[in-house]
Phi, psi and omega in degrees: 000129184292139171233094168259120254263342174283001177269345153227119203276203233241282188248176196269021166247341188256169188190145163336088199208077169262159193278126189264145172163121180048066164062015144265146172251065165312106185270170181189166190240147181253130196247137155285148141248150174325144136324140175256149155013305195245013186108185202293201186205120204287207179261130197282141173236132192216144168296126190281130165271005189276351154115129123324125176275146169230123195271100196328322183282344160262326168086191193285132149349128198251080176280321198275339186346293189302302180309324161308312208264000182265341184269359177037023170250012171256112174280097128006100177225149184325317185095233184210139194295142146319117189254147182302343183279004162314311168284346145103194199297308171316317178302290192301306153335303181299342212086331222196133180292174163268177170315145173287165161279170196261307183314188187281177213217094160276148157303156197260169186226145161230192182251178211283148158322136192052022162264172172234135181221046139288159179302332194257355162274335162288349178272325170290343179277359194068014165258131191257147204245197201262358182291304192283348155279322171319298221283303173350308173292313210267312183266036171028094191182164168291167184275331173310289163297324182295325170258022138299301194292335208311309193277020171263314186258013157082353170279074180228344129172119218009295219272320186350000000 
């Protein structure tokens, strides 16, 4: 069942309004304002910091995937089993894990011998990559610029 988590906002002034553009999607809230003095006003936009909804049983969209794996320097590995210290102290107190998850179970990835696969070793190779388009889009700003300034001020994006 679709849950859309935007059909009721916080307060009756603010409203959905993400920035759409070469297939990303930056959400961000459009705040109404009062009229001023001097006439209306437009609506102020702040980056939503609220999260993507997810459905506990499924988890979040495996959005960047396709953009990892298209950069072809990232391997697929078994990973490792689970463990009861996973679950922290308590797991181990208890005896008994928590439930496995249900949702879906991607393989973990790692890079190929000898890449390196941070947002800031693509930014010193000079490639901008769609994480740093993201952010670009999220800071108004060039795709150009997000990825020059990123590695002097460490800005380049969440996930980095």
């Amino acid at each position: 069942m679709a849950h859309d988590i935007y059909a009721h906002e916080i307060h009756p002034k603010h409203s959905y309004a993400p920035i759409v553009r070469d297939g990303l999607e930056v959400p961000e809230t459009a705040i109404e304002l009062d009229d001023s003095p001097t006439g209306p006003n437009a609506p102020f936009k702040i980056y939503r910091t609220r999260g993507p909804y997810a459905e506990p049983e499924v988890g979040l969209p495996n959005l960047r995937g396709e953009w990892i794996q298209a950069r072809g320097d990232v391997e697929e590995y078994a990973g490792r089993e689970r463990n009861l210290l996973d679950d922290g102290r308590s797991a181990v107190k208890r005896g008994r894990a928590s439930d496995e998850w249900r949702g879906e179970s991607r393989a973990p990835l790692r890079a190929q011998d000898g890449k390196r696969v941070t947002q800031m070793a693509y930014a010193r190779r000079g490639e901008i990559t769609r994480e740093m388009e993201y952010v670009a889009l999220r800071e108004h700003c060039s795709r150009r610029r997000c990825a020059t300034r990123s590695p002097r001020a460490g800005r380049l994006s969440p996930t980095t």
